Coordinates of C-alpha atoms and ligand atoms in Angstrom, one line a residue:
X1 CA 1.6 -7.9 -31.0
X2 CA 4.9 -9.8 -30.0
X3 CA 7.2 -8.4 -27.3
X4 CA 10.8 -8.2 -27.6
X5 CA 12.7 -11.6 -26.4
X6 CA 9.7 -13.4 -26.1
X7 CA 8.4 -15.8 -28.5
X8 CA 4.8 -15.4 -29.9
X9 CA 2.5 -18.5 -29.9
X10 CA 2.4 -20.1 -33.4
X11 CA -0.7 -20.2 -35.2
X12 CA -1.9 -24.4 -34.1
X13 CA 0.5 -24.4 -31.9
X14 CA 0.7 -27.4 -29.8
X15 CA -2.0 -28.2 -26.8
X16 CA -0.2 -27.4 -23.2
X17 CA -1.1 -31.2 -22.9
X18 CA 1.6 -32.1 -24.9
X19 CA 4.5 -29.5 -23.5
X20 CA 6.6 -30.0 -20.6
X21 CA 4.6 -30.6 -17.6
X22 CA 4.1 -27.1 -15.4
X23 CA 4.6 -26.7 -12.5
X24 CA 2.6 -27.1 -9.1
X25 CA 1.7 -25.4 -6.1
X26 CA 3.1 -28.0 -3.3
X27 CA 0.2 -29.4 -2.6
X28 CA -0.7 -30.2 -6.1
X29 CA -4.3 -28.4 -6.4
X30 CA -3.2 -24.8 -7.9
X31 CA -1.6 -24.8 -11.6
X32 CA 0.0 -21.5 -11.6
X33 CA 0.8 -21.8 -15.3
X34 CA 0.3 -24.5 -17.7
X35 CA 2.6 -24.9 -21.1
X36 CA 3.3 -21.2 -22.3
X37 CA 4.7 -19.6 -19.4
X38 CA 3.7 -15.8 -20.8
X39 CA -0.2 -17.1 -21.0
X40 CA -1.5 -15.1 -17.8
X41 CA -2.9 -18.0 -15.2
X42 CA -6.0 -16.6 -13.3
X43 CA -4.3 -15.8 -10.2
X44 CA -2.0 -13.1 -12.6
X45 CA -5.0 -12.0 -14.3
X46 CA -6.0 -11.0 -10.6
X47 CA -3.4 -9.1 -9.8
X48 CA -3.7 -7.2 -13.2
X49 CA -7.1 -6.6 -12.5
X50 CA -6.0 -5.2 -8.6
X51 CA -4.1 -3.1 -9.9
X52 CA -5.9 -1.2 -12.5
X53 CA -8.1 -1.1 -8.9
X54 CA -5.1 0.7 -7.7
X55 CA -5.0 2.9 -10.4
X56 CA -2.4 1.8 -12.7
X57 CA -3.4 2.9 -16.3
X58 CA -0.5 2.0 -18.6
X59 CA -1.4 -0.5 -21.1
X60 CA 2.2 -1.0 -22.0
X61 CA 2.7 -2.2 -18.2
X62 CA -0.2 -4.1 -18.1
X63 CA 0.8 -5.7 -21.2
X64 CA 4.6 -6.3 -20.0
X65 CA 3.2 -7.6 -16.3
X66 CA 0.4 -9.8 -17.6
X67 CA 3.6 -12.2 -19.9
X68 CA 5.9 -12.5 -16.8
X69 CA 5.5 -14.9 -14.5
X70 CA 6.3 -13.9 -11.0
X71 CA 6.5 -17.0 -9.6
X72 CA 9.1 -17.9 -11.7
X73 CA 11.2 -15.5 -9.6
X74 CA 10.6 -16.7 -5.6
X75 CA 10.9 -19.9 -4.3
X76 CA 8.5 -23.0 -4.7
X77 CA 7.5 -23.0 -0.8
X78 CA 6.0 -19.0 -1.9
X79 CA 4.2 -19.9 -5.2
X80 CA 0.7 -19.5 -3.6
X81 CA 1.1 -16.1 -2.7
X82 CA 3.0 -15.1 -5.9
X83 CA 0.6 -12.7 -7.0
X84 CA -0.7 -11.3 -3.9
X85 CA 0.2 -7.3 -3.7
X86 CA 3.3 -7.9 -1.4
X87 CA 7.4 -8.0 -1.0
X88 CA 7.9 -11.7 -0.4
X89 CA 11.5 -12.6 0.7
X90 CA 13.9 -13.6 -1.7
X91 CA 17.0 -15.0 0.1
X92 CA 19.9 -12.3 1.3
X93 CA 17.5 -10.9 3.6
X94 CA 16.7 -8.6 0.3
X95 CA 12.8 -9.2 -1.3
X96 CA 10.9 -9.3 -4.7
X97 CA 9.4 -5.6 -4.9
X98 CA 5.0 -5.8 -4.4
X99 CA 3.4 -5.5 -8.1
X100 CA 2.1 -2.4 -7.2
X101 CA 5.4 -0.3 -7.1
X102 CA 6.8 -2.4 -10.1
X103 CA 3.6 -0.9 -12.1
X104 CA 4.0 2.2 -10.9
X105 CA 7.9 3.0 -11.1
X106 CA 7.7 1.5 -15.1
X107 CA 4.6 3.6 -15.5
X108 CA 6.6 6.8 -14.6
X109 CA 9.6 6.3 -16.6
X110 CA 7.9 5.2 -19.9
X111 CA 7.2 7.5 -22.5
X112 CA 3.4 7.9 -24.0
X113 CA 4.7 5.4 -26.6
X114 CA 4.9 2.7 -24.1
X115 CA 7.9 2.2 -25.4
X116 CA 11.8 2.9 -24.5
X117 CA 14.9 2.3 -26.4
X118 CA 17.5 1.4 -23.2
X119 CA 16.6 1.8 -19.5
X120 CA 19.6 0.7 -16.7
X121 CA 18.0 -1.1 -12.9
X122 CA 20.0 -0.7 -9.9
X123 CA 18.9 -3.7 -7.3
X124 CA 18.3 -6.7 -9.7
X125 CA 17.2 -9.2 -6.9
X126 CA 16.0 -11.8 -8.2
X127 CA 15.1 -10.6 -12.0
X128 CA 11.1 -10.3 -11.9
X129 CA 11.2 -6.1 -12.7
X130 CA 13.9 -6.9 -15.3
X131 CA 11.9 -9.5 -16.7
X132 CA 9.3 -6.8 -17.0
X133 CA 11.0 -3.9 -18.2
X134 CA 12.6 -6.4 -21.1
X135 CA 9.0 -6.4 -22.6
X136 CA 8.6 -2.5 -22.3
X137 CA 12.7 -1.9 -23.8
X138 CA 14.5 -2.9 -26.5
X139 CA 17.8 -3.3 -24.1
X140 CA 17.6 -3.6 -20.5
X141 CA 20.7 -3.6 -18.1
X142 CA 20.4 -4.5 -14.6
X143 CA 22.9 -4.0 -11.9
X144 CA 23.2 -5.9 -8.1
X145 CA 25.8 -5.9 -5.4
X146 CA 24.8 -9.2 -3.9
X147 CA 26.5 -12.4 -6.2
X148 CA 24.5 -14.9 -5.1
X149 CA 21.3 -12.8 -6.3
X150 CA 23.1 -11.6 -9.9
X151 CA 23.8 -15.7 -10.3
X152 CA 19.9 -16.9 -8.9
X153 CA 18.3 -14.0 -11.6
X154 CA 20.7 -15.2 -14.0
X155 CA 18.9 -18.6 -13.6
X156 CA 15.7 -17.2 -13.5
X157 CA 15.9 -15.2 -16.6
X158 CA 17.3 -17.5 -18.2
X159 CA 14.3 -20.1 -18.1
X160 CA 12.2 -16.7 -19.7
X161 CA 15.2 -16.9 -22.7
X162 CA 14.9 -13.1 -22.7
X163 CA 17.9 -12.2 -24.7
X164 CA 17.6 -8.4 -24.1
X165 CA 18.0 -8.3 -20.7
X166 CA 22.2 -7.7 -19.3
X167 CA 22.8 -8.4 -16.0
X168 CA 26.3 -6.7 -14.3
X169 CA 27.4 -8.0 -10.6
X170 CA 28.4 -4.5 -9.5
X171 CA 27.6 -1.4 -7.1
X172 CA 24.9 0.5 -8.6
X173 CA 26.1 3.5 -7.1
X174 CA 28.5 3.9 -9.6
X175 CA 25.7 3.3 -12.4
X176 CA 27.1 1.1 -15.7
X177 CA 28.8 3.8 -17.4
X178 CA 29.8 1.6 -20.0
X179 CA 26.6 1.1 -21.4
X180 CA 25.3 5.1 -20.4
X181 CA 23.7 6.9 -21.0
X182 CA 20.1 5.6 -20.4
X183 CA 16.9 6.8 -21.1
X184 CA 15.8 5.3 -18.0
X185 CA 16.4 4.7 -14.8
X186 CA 15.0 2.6 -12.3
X187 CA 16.3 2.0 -8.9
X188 CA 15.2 -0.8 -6.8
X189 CA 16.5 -0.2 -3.3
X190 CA 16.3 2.8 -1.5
X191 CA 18.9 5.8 -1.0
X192 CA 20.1 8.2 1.7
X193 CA 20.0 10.8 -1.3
X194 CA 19.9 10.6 -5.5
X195 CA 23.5 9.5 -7.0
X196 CA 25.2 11.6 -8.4
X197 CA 26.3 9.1 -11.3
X198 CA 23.0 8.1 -12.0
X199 CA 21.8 11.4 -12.9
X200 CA 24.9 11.4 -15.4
X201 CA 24.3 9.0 -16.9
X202 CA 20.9 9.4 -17.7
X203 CA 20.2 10.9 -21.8
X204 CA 18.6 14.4 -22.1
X205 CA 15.1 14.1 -22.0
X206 CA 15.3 10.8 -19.6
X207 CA 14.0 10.0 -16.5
X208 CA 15.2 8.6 -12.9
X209 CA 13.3 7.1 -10.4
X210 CA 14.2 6.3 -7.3
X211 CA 13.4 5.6 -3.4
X212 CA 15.2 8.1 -1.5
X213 CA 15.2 8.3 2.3
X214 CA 16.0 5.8 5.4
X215 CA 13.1 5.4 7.5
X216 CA 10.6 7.1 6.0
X217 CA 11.0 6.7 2.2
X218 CA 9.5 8.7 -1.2
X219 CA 9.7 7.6 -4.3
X220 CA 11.4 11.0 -6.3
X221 CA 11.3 11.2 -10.2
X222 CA 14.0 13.0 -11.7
X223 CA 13.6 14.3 -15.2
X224 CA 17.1 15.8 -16.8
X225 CA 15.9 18.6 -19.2
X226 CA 18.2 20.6 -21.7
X227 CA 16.7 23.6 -18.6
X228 CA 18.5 21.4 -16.4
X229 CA 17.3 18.7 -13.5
X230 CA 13.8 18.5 -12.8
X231 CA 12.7 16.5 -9.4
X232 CA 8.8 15.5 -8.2
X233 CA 8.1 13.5 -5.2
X234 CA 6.0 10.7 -5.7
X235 CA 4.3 7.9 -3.3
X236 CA 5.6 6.9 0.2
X237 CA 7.3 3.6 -0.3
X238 CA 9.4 0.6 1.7
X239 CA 12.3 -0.7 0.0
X240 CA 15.4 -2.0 0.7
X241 CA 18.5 0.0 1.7
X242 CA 20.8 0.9 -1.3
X243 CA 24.3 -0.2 0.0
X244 CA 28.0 0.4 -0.8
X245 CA 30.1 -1.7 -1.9
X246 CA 29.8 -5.7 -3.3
X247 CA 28.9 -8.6 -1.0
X248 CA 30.7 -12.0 -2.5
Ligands
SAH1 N1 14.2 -5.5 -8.6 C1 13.9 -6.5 -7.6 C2 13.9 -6.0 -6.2 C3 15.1 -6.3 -5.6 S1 15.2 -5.7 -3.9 C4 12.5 -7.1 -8.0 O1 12.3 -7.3 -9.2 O2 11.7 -7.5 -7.2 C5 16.6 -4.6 -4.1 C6 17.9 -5.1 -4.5 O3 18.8 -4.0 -4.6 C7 18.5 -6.2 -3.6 O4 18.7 -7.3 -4.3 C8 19.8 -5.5 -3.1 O5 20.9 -6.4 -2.9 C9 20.1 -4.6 -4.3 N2 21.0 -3.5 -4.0 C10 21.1 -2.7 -2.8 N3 22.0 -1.8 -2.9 C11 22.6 -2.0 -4.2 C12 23.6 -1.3 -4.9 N4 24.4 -0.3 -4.4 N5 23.9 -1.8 -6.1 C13 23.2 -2.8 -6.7 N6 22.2 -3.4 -6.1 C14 21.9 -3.0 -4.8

């Protein structure tokens, strides 16, 4: 099975020996991933299996989590710890959301094909739950307010060559209307209460989810039916504010 964007490994394809050297843990001991970055390294084959511990049952996310790398997406000093179940800081005072909720906010909004056509993220960061949601959607846009994280997951994804993800340097409180609607989406930072746009520009039939709360946050799923807007509360969570506005 090949995922969208990503290249599958040729039949006698070349040894990792002969590819571009990987890179190393400072330090030099751990080899987080040798030649073909998707090819899961033990320590992400860990956190898959953690999190099937944590009961995470979507295939299609396993699938899509075990071909990113995350430390691809934090800085070298961090590498050791890239696949330990945490938020690890990112630069901006902003940090890479813990595997856990990644699983679980993709499990929610994908359909029981696995599969969804476009899905919109509010609070790109630095990329890694784009990166992910480009293997479970054929288009992914991602939205963030802060430029000098749109241009560092620019760089990141670009190393992945993952040519259906769109980034936009934006507020994500408007939402992207000129790419809505969306079957999906996903919001990465949390809210004092659900945007309105968002909601708009969601499809019939699609799904929201999203952090809502200051202190005490809840992860709320928002289903717009042709009955209307339906909304369950999920897990207790600890993101990020969602702010107004752009920061240059
Ligand atoms: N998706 C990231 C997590 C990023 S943390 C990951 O894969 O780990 C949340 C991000 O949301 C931060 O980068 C923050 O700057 C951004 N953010 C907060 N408010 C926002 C807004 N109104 N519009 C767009 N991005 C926003």
């Amino acid at each position: 099975m090949s995922a969208p964007g990503l290249r599958a490994k040729a039949p006698g394809a070349k040894p990792a020996a002969e590819k571009p050297a990987a890179p190393r843990v400072p330090g030099g001991s751990q080899v987080l991933h040798e030649g073909d970055w998707s090819t899961p390294s033990t320590a992400r084959l860990g956190m898959l299996k953690r999190l099937r511990e944590q009961g995470i049952v979507s295939e299609a996310v396993f699938e899509a989590m075990r071909r990113i790398p995350r430390e691809r997406f934090i800085d070298e000093a961090l590498w050791s710890r890239a696949y330990e179940d945490n938020a690890l800081p990112i630069g901006f005072e902003q940090t890479i959301s813990q595997p856990y909720v990644v699983a679980k906010m993709i499990a929610s909004i994908l359909p029981p094909t696995g599969k969804l056509a476009k899905v919109l993220e509010v609070g790109t960061g630095c990329g890694y739950q784009a990166a992910v949601l480009s293997q479970v959607a054929d288009e992914v846009y991602s939205i963030e307010r802060i430029r000098g994280l749109y241009d560092r997951a620019r760089n990141n994804l670009r190393q992945l060559r993952l040519p259906n993800v769109r980034l936009a340097y934006g507020d994500g409180y408007q939402g992207l209307p000129d790419a809505a609607p969306f079957d999906a989406i996903i919001v990465a930072a949390a809210a004092p209460a659900i945007p309105p746009a968002l909601v708009q520009q969601l499809k019939r039939g699609g799904k929201l989810i999203i952090p809502v709360g200051t202190n005490s946050q809840q992860l709320k799923l928002v289903e717009k039916r042709v009955a209307g807007v339906i909304e369950s509360q999920l897990d207790m969570v600890r993101f990020v504010p969602m702010l107004n506005g752009m920061v240059k």
